[in-house]
Amino acid sequence: MEGMIKRNWEYICSHNKEKTKILGDKNVDPKCEDIENKFDFSVMSYNILSQDLLEDNSHLYRHCRRPVLHWSFRFPNILKEIKHFDADVLCLQEVQEDHYGTEIRPSLESLGYHCEYKMRTGKKPDGCAICFKHSKFSLLSVNPVEFYRPDISLLDRDNVGLVLLLQPKIPCAASPSICVANTHLLYNPRRGDIKLTQLAMLLAEISSVAHQKDGSFCPIVMCGDFNSVPGSPLYSFIKEGKLNYEGLAIGKVSGQEQSSRGQRILSIPIWPPNLGISQNCVYEVQQVPKVEKTGSDLTQTQLKKTEVLVTAEKLSSNLQHHFSLSSVYSHYFPDTGVPEVTTCHSRSAITVDYIFYSAEKEDVAGHPGTAVALVGGLKLLARLSLLTEQDLWTVNGLPNENNSSDHLPLLAKFRLEH
């Protein structure tokens, strides 16, 4: 057996013991008192490496002993990991459809999970799953997102996303729902235009699902394999809520490769208007000018106004979104500055997997338009530490005897206070 890699829980917030005991008050149900205003839950994001993709890309796994790569060896290991970490929500990528139906879903259901799945369009038989514990949540809505659009030549790739709206089961108090999104964006390092458009489509769906009656958003957890590295323009856009992509080379968007010589720059706008998604990454309501019965001049004027608005927006190279998202991980080890990695095989060891969440940001006050993002923040309590590339090669990289994907699972514990 090869050595085991050790990953520790890193606690972020000091667990200040909430005042759970009210002395002398015999009428307070202690269970209720303890949980009334907070709901703790854990999330795992895990690219489990579809067997078909492993076999199609066998050059990436030349460092592995053959038996380690068989599904019959890998699946029990993956299941053991999922059982061990016992997360309340699982966001899984590269879930192969036949394995999902025969093994993955039945196994997870027997562990108390409810499972939702979205397969990729096209010929590749894998997709994204979100599974959650019945004991912790009830399901409010399931919203699959297909990034392939036959009417838009840019969007000719088969990636997908899945967005769930979950209601926490809290014994004593009403709580807001939680929006959980999962995706696996296009890999191709040279097609940053497609990656950004896929991300915008996911954000538009999240925006529509997480939107509450009062105009605010419920808390959001967005997981997945984003095929982009920390600090890249795509990553910065998620975290900062804005990106001016004027003059940006198409291959620089995801930061997966250093050289972008001879590459075209992103067009303005990146995606065509008939996608129906604005530069703010929300679904556009099609503005149909009202036809007034009294005189047709007015209608002409309104039509002109609409055209002017569309043209003005078309020329903007600024993307925006309305969420205040933080990354669970810091991506570098604080003492050494060495990068954390989430995936490691023969060709590369980098971070491409993330858990983003609606942070309670105190420092955004005063910025216009950020009041919305403040509503429904989550507190990050803990995360399972990641590793360096060097750590992973001490156990012969990934997959290995004990870790059966070429990605590590990411894990976070959150608190919803309401």
Coordinates of C-alpha atoms in Angstrom, one line a residue:
M1 CA 0.0 0.0 0.0
E2 CA 1.2 3.5 -0.7
G3 CA 1.2 6.2 2.0
M4 CA -2.0 7.9 2.9
I5 CA -2.3 11.6 2.4
K6 CA -3.4 13.5 5.5
R7 CA -5.8 16.3 5.2
N8 CA -6.9 18.3 8.3
W9 CA -9.9 20.4 9.1
E10 CA -9.0 24.1 9.2
Y11 CA -11.3 26.1 11.4
I12 CA -12.0 29.5 10.1
C13 CA -14.4 31.1 12.6
S14 CA -13.9 30.9 16.3
H15 CA -16.7 28.7 17.5
N16 CA -17.9 31.1 20.1
K17 CA -20.2 29.1 22.3
E18 CA -23.6 30.7 21.7
K19 CA -25.4 31.5 24.8
T20 CA -27.3 28.2 24.8
K21 CA -28.2 28.0 28.5
I22 CA -30.6 30.6 29.8
L23 CA -30.1 30.2 33.5
G24 CA -33.3 29.7 35.6
D25 CA -35.6 29.5 32.5
K26 CA -37.0 26.1 32.7
N27 CA -39.4 26.6 29.8
V28 CA -36.9 26.9 27.1
D29 CA -36.5 23.7 25.1
P30 CA -32.6 23.4 25.1
K31 CA -32.6 21.7 21.7
C32 CA -34.6 24.6 20.3
E33 CA -32.7 27.3 22.0
D34 CA -29.4 25.9 20.6
I35 CA -30.5 25.7 17.0
E36 CA -33.1 28.4 16.7
N37 CA -31.0 31.0 14.9
K38 CA -28.4 29.0 13.1
F39 CA -28.2 26.1 10.7
D40 CA -24.9 24.4 10.1
F41 CA -24.3 22.2 7.0
S42 CA -21.4 20.8 5.0
V43 CA -20.8 20.8 1.3
M44 CA -18.5 18.5 -0.8
S45 CA -17.5 19.3 -4.4
Y46 CA -15.8 16.3 -6.1
N47 CA -14.9 15.6 -9.7
I48 CA -15.0 11.8 -9.5
L49 CA -13.4 11.1 -12.9
S50 CA -15.7 9.4 -15.3
Q51 CA -14.4 6.0 -16.4
D52 CA -15.0 6.8 -20.1
L53 CA -12.9 10.0 -19.8
L54 CA -10.2 8.1 -18.0
E55 CA -10.0 5.6 -20.8
D56 CA -10.2 8.3 -23.5
N57 CA -7.3 10.2 -21.9
S58 CA -5.1 7.3 -20.8
H59 CA -1.9 9.3 -21.5
L60 CA -2.7 11.3 -18.4
Y61 CA -2.5 8.2 -16.2
R62 CA 0.8 6.6 -17.3
H63 CA 2.1 7.0 -13.8
C64 CA -0.6 4.7 -12.4
R65 CA -0.6 1.0 -11.8
R66 CA -3.3 -0.5 -14.1
P67 CA -5.5 -2.1 -11.4
V68 CA -5.9 1.3 -9.7
L69 CA -7.6 2.6 -12.8
H70 CA -10.4 0.0 -13.0
W71 CA -13.9 1.2 -12.0
S72 CA -14.4 -1.9 -9.9
F73 CA -11.5 -0.7 -7.8
R74 CA -12.2 3.0 -8.0
F75 CA -15.9 3.2 -7.1
P76 CA -15.7 1.5 -3.6
N77 CA -12.8 3.9 -2.8
I78 CA -14.9 7.0 -3.9
L79 CA -17.9 5.7 -1.9
K80 CA -15.7 5.1 1.2
E81 CA -14.5 8.7 0.9
I82 CA -18.0 10.1 0.6
K83 CA -19.2 8.0 3.6
H84 CA -16.2 9.1 5.6
F85 CA -16.7 12.8 5.1
D86 CA -20.5 12.5 5.4
A87 CA -21.3 15.9 3.8
D88 CA -24.9 17.2 3.8
V89 CA -24.6 18.3 0.2
L90 CA -22.6 16.6 -2.5
C91 CA -21.8 18.4 -5.8
L92 CA -20.3 15.7 -8.1
Q93 CA -18.8 16.2 -11.6
E94 CA -17.9 13.6 -14.3
V95 CA -20.7 11.3 -13.1
Q96 CA -21.1 8.7 -15.8
E97 CA -24.7 8.0 -16.6
D98 CA -24.6 4.2 -16.6
H99 CA -22.6 4.1 -13.3
Y100 CA -25.0 6.7 -11.8
G101 CA -28.0 4.5 -12.6
T102 CA -26.7 1.2 -11.5
E103 CA -24.3 2.1 -8.6
I104 CA -23.8 5.7 -7.6
R105 CA -27.4 6.8 -7.1
P106 CA -28.5 3.5 -5.3
S107 CA -25.4 3.7 -3.0
L108 CA -26.0 7.3 -2.1
E109 CA -29.7 6.8 -1.6
S110 CA -28.9 4.1 0.9
L111 CA -26.8 6.6 2.8
G112 CA -29.8 9.0 3.1
Y113 CA -29.2 11.2 0.1
H114 CA -31.7 12.5 -2.4
C115 CA -30.0 12.7 -5.8
E116 CA -30.6 15.0 -8.8
Y117 CA -28.6 14.5 -12.1
K118 CA -28.0 16.3 -15.3
M119 CA -26.2 14.5 -18.1
R120 CA -24.2 16.4 -20.7
T121 CA -25.8 17.0 -24.1
G122 CA -24.1 15.3 -27.1
K123 CA -22.2 12.1 -27.0
K124 CA -20.3 12.2 -23.7
P125 CA -22.2 10.1 -21.2
D126 CA -21.3 12.0 -18.0
G127 CA -22.8 14.9 -16.1
C128 CA -23.3 16.7 -12.9
A129 CA -25.1 15.5 -9.8
I130 CA -26.3 17.3 -6.6
C131 CA -27.2 15.1 -3.8
F132 CA -28.4 16.2 -0.4
K133 CA -29.4 14.6 2.9
H134 CA -33.2 14.2 3.4
S135 CA -32.6 14.8 7.1
K136 CA -31.2 18.3 6.5
F137 CA -33.1 19.7 3.5
S138 CA -36.2 19.5 1.4
L139 CA -36.2 20.1 -2.3
L140 CA -37.9 23.3 -3.6
S141 CA -36.8 23.2 -7.3
V142 CA -34.5 21.6 -9.8
N143 CA -33.1 23.7 -12.6
P144 CA -30.8 22.1 -15.2
V145 CA -28.8 24.4 -17.5
E146 CA -27.6 23.3 -20.9
F147 CA -24.8 25.4 -22.3
Y148 CA -25.2 24.0 -25.8
R149 CA -27.3 26.2 -28.1
P150 CA -28.0 25.0 -31.7
D151 CA -28.9 28.5 -32.7
I152 CA -25.6 30.1 -31.5
S153 CA -22.4 29.0 -33.2
L154 CA -20.2 30.0 -30.2
L155 CA -22.1 27.6 -27.9
D156 CA -21.3 24.3 -29.6
R157 CA -20.0 22.5 -26.5
D158 CA -22.0 20.0 -24.4
N159 CA -21.2 21.2 -20.9
V160 CA -24.1 21.6 -18.4
G161 CA -24.9 23.0 -15.0
L162 CA -27.5 22.1 -12.3
V163 CA -29.1 24.5 -9.8
L164 CA -31.2 23.4 -6.9
L165 CA -33.2 25.4 -4.4
L166 CA -33.1 23.7 -1.0
Q167 CA -35.1 24.4 2.2
P168 CA -33.2 23.8 5.4
K169 CA -35.1 21.6 7.9
I170 CA -34.9 23.7 11.1
P171 CA -37.0 22.6 14.0
C172 CA -37.9 26.0 15.5
A173 CA -37.5 28.8 13.0
A174 CA -38.2 29.7 9.5
S175 CA -35.0 30.1 7.5
P176 CA -34.3 31.3 4.0
S177 CA -33.8 28.7 1.3
I178 CA -30.3 28.0 0.0
C179 CA -29.4 27.9 -3.7
V180 CA -26.8 25.2 -4.6
A181 CA -25.2 25.2 -8.1
N182 CA -22.9 22.7 -9.7
T183 CA -21.1 22.8 -13.0
H184 CA -18.2 21.5 -15.1
L185 CA -17.1 24.2 -17.6
L186 CA -15.4 23.6 -20.9
Y187 CA -11.8 22.4 -20.5
N188 CA -10.3 23.8 -23.8
P189 CA -7.7 26.4 -22.5
R190 CA -7.9 28.3 -25.8
R191 CA -11.7 28.9 -25.7
G192 CA -12.1 31.5 -22.9
D193 CA -15.0 33.0 -24.8
I194 CA -17.0 29.8 -24.4
K195 CA -16.0 29.5 -20.8
L196 CA -17.1 33.0 -19.9
T197 CA -20.4 32.6 -21.7
Q198 CA -21.1 29.3 -20.0
L199 CA -20.4 30.9 -16.7
A200 CA -22.8 33.8 -17.5
M201 CA -25.5 31.3 -18.4
L202 CA -25.0 29.6 -15.0
L203 CA -25.1 32.9 -13.1
A204 CA -28.3 34.0 -14.9
E205 CA -30.0 30.8 -13.8
I206 CA -28.7 31.2 -10.2
S207 CA -30.0 34.7 -10.3
S208 CA -33.4 33.6 -11.3
V209 CA -33.6 30.7 -8.8
A210 CA -32.1 32.6 -5.8
H211 CA -34.2 35.7 -6.3
Q212 CA -36.6 36.3 -3.4
K213 CA -39.9 38.2 -3.3
D214 CA -38.3 41.2 -1.6
G215 CA -35.7 41.6 -4.4
S216 CA -32.8 40.1 -2.5
F217 CA -31.1 36.8 -3.1
C218 CA -31.0 33.8 -0.8
P219 CA -27.6 32.4 0.1
I220 CA -25.7 30.7 -2.7
V221 CA -23.2 27.9 -2.9
M222 CA -21.6 27.5 -6.3
C223 CA -19.4 24.4 -6.8
G224 CA -17.7 22.8 -9.7
D225 CA -14.7 22.2 -11.9
F226 CA -14.4 25.7 -13.6
N227 CA -11.3 24.7 -15.6
S228 CA -9.7 28.0 -14.6
V229 CA -6.9 28.8 -12.2
P230 CA -6.9 31.2 -9.2
G231 CA -6.3 34.8 -10.2
S232 CA -7.3 34.2 -13.8
P233 CA -9.8 36.7 -15.4
L234 CA -12.6 34.1 -15.1
Y235 CA -11.8 33.5 -11.4
S236 CA -11.5 37.2 -10.7
F237 CA -14.8 37.8 -12.3
I238 CA -16.6 35.4 -10.0
K239 CA -15.0 36.9 -6.9
E240 CA -15.1 40.6 -7.8
G241 CA -18.4 40.7 -9.6
K242 CA -16.9 42.6 -12.6
L243 CA -14.6 42.1 -15.5
N244 CA -13.5 44.5 -18.2
Y245 CA -12.4 42.1 -21.0
E246 CA -11.4 44.7 -23.6
G247 CA -8.2 43.5 -25.3
L248 CA -8.1 40.2 -23.4
A249 CA -6.7 37.3 -25.3
I250 CA -9.1 34.4 -25.6
G251 CA -6.5 31.9 -24.2
K252 CA -5.8 34.1 -21.2
V253 CA -9.3 33.9 -19.7
S254 CA -8.7 30.7 -17.7
G255 CA -5.0 31.0 -17.0
Q256 CA -4.4 27.3 -17.7
E257 CA -1.5 28.0 -20.1
Q258 CA 0.9 30.8 -20.1
S259 CA 1.4 31.6 -23.7
S260 CA -1.3 33.3 -25.7
R261 CA 0.7 34.3 -28.7
G262 CA -1.2 34.5 -31.9
Q263 CA -4.5 34.2 -30.2
R264 CA -7.4 36.5 -31.1
I265 CA -8.8 38.8 -28.5
L266 CA -12.3 38.5 -27.1
S267 CA -15.0 40.2 -29.3
I268 CA -17.3 42.8 -27.8
P269 CA -19.8 41.6 -26.8
I270 CA -18.6 38.0 -26.3
W271 CA -21.9 36.4 -26.9
P272 CA -24.7 37.4 -29.3
P273 CA -27.8 39.3 -28.1
N274 CA -30.1 36.4 -29.1
L275 CA -28.7 34.4 -26.1
G276 CA -31.0 36.6 -24.0
I277 CA -28.5 37.2 -21.2
S278 CA -27.3 40.7 -20.4
Q279 CA -23.8 41.9 -19.6
N280 CA -25.0 41.7 -15.9
C281 CA -25.4 38.0 -16.3
V282 CA -29.2 38.0 -15.9
Y283 CA -31.9 36.9 -18.2
E284 CA -33.1 39.8 -20.3
V285 CA -36.8 40.5 -20.4
Q286 CA -37.5 41.1 -24.1
Q287 CA -38.6 44.7 -24.4
V288 CA -41.5 44.7 -26.8
P289 CA -42.5 48.3 -27.5
K290 CA -46.2 48.9 -26.7
V291 CA -48.2 49.8 -29.8
E292 CA -50.4 52.7 -28.9
K293 CA -53.7 53.1 -30.8
T294 CA -53.3 56.9 -30.7
G295 CA -51.0 57.8 -33.5
S296 CA -48.1 55.7 -34.8
D297 CA -45.4 58.4 -34.2
L298 CA -45.1 57.3 -30.6
T299 CA -44.4 53.7 -31.5
Q300 CA -41.7 54.8 -33.9
T301 CA -40.0 56.8 -31.2
Q302 CA -40.2 53.9 -28.7
L303 CA -38.7 51.6 -31.3
K304 CA -35.8 54.0 -31.8
K305 CA -35.2 54.2 -28.1
T306 CA -35.1 50.4 -27.8
E307 CA -32.5 50.2 -30.6
V308 CA -30.3 52.8 -29.0
L309 CA -30.3 51.0 -25.7
V310 CA -29.3 47.7 -27.3
T311 CA -26.5 49.3 -29.3
A312 CA -25.1 51.1 -26.2
E313 CA -25.0 47.8 -24.3
K314 CA -23.4 45.9 -27.2
L315 CA -20.4 48.1 -27.1
S316 CA -19.7 47.6 -23.4
S317 CA -16.8 45.3 -22.5
N318 CA -17.8 45.2 -18.9
L319 CA -19.3 42.0 -17.4
Q320 CA -20.9 42.1 -14.0
H321 CA -22.9 39.9 -11.6
H322 CA -24.8 40.8 -8.5
F323 CA -23.5 38.3 -6.0
S324 CA -20.9 38.7 -3.3
L325 CA -19.0 35.5 -3.7
S326 CA -16.0 34.3 -1.8
S327 CA -13.8 31.2 -2.3
V328 CA -13.7 28.6 0.5
Y329 CA -10.0 28.1 -0.1
S330 CA -7.2 30.7 -0.2
H331 CA -5.3 28.7 -3.0
Y332 CA -1.8 29.3 -1.5
F333 CA -0.2 28.0 1.7
P334 CA 0.2 31.1 4.0
D335 CA 3.7 30.2 5.3
T336 CA 5.3 29.2 2.0
G337 CA 3.2 30.8 -0.7
V338 CA 3.2 27.3 -2.5
P339 CA 0.0 26.8 -4.5
E340 CA -2.7 24.4 -3.3
V341 CA -3.7 21.9 -6.0
T342 CA -7.1 20.2 -6.6
T343 CA -6.1 18.0 -9.5
C344 CA -2.9 16.1 -10.3
H345 CA -2.0 13.7 -13.1
S346 CA 0.9 13.1 -15.5
R347 CA 0.4 16.5 -17.3
S348 CA -0.4 19.0 -14.6
A349 CA -1.1 19.8 -11.0
I350 CA -3.2 22.9 -10.5
T351 CA -6.4 24.2 -8.9
V352 CA -9.5 24.2 -11.1
D353 CA -12.1 23.1 -8.6
Y354 CA -13.9 25.5 -6.3
I355 CA -16.6 26.1 -3.7
F356 CA -17.8 29.7 -3.9
Y357 CA -20.4 31.0 -1.4
S358 CA -22.3 34.1 -0.5
A359 CA -20.1 35.7 2.1
E360 CA -21.3 38.1 4.8
K361 CA -19.1 41.0 3.6
E362 CA -18.9 44.0 5.9
D363 CA -16.5 45.9 3.7
V364 CA -18.9 46.4 0.7
A365 CA -21.0 49.1 2.4
G366 CA -20.9 52.3 0.4
H367 CA -20.4 50.6 -3.0
P368 CA -23.5 51.2 -5.1
G369 CA -25.6 48.2 -5.8
T370 CA -24.1 45.9 -3.2
A371 CA -26.9 46.1 -0.7
V372 CA -28.5 43.2 -2.4
A373 CA -25.5 40.9 -2.0
L374 CA -25.5 41.5 1.8
V375 CA -28.7 39.6 2.3
G376 CA -28.4 36.0 3.3
G377 CA -24.7 35.6 3.9
L378 CA -23.1 32.3 4.9
K379 CA -20.4 32.0 7.5
L380 CA -17.5 29.7 6.6
L381 CA -16.7 27.6 9.7
A382 CA -14.2 25.1 8.4
R383 CA -12.6 23.6 5.3
L384 CA -10.7 20.4 4.7
S385 CA -7.1 21.4 3.9
L386 CA -5.8 21.0 0.3
L387 CA -2.3 19.7 -0.6
T388 CA 0.7 20.8 -2.6
E389 CA 1.8 19.1 -5.8
Q390 CA 4.8 17.7 -3.9
D391 CA 2.5 16.2 -1.3
L392 CA 0.6 14.4 -4.0
W393 CA 3.6 13.0 -5.7
T394 CA 4.7 11.4 -2.4
V395 CA 1.7 9.1 -3.0
N396 CA 2.3 8.7 -6.7
G397 CA 0.0 11.5 -7.8
L398 CA -3.7 10.9 -8.6
P399 CA -5.4 8.5 -8.9
N400 CA -3.6 6.1 -6.5
E401 CA -4.4 3.2 -4.1
N402 CA -6.5 5.3 -1.8
N403 CA -7.6 8.3 -3.8
S404 CA -9.5 7.1 -6.9
S405 CA -10.0 10.3 -8.9
D406 CA -7.5 12.7 -10.4
H407 CA -9.2 15.4 -8.4
L408 CA -9.3 15.9 -4.6
P409 CA -12.7 16.4 -3.0
L410 CA -13.2 19.9 -1.6
L411 CA -15.1 20.2 1.7
A412 CA -16.5 23.1 3.6
K413 CA -18.7 23.6 6.7
F414 CA -21.0 26.6 6.7
R415 CA -23.4 28.3 9.1
L416 CA -26.5 30.0 8.0
E417 CA -27.6 32.6 10.6
H418 CA -31.0 34.1 10.2

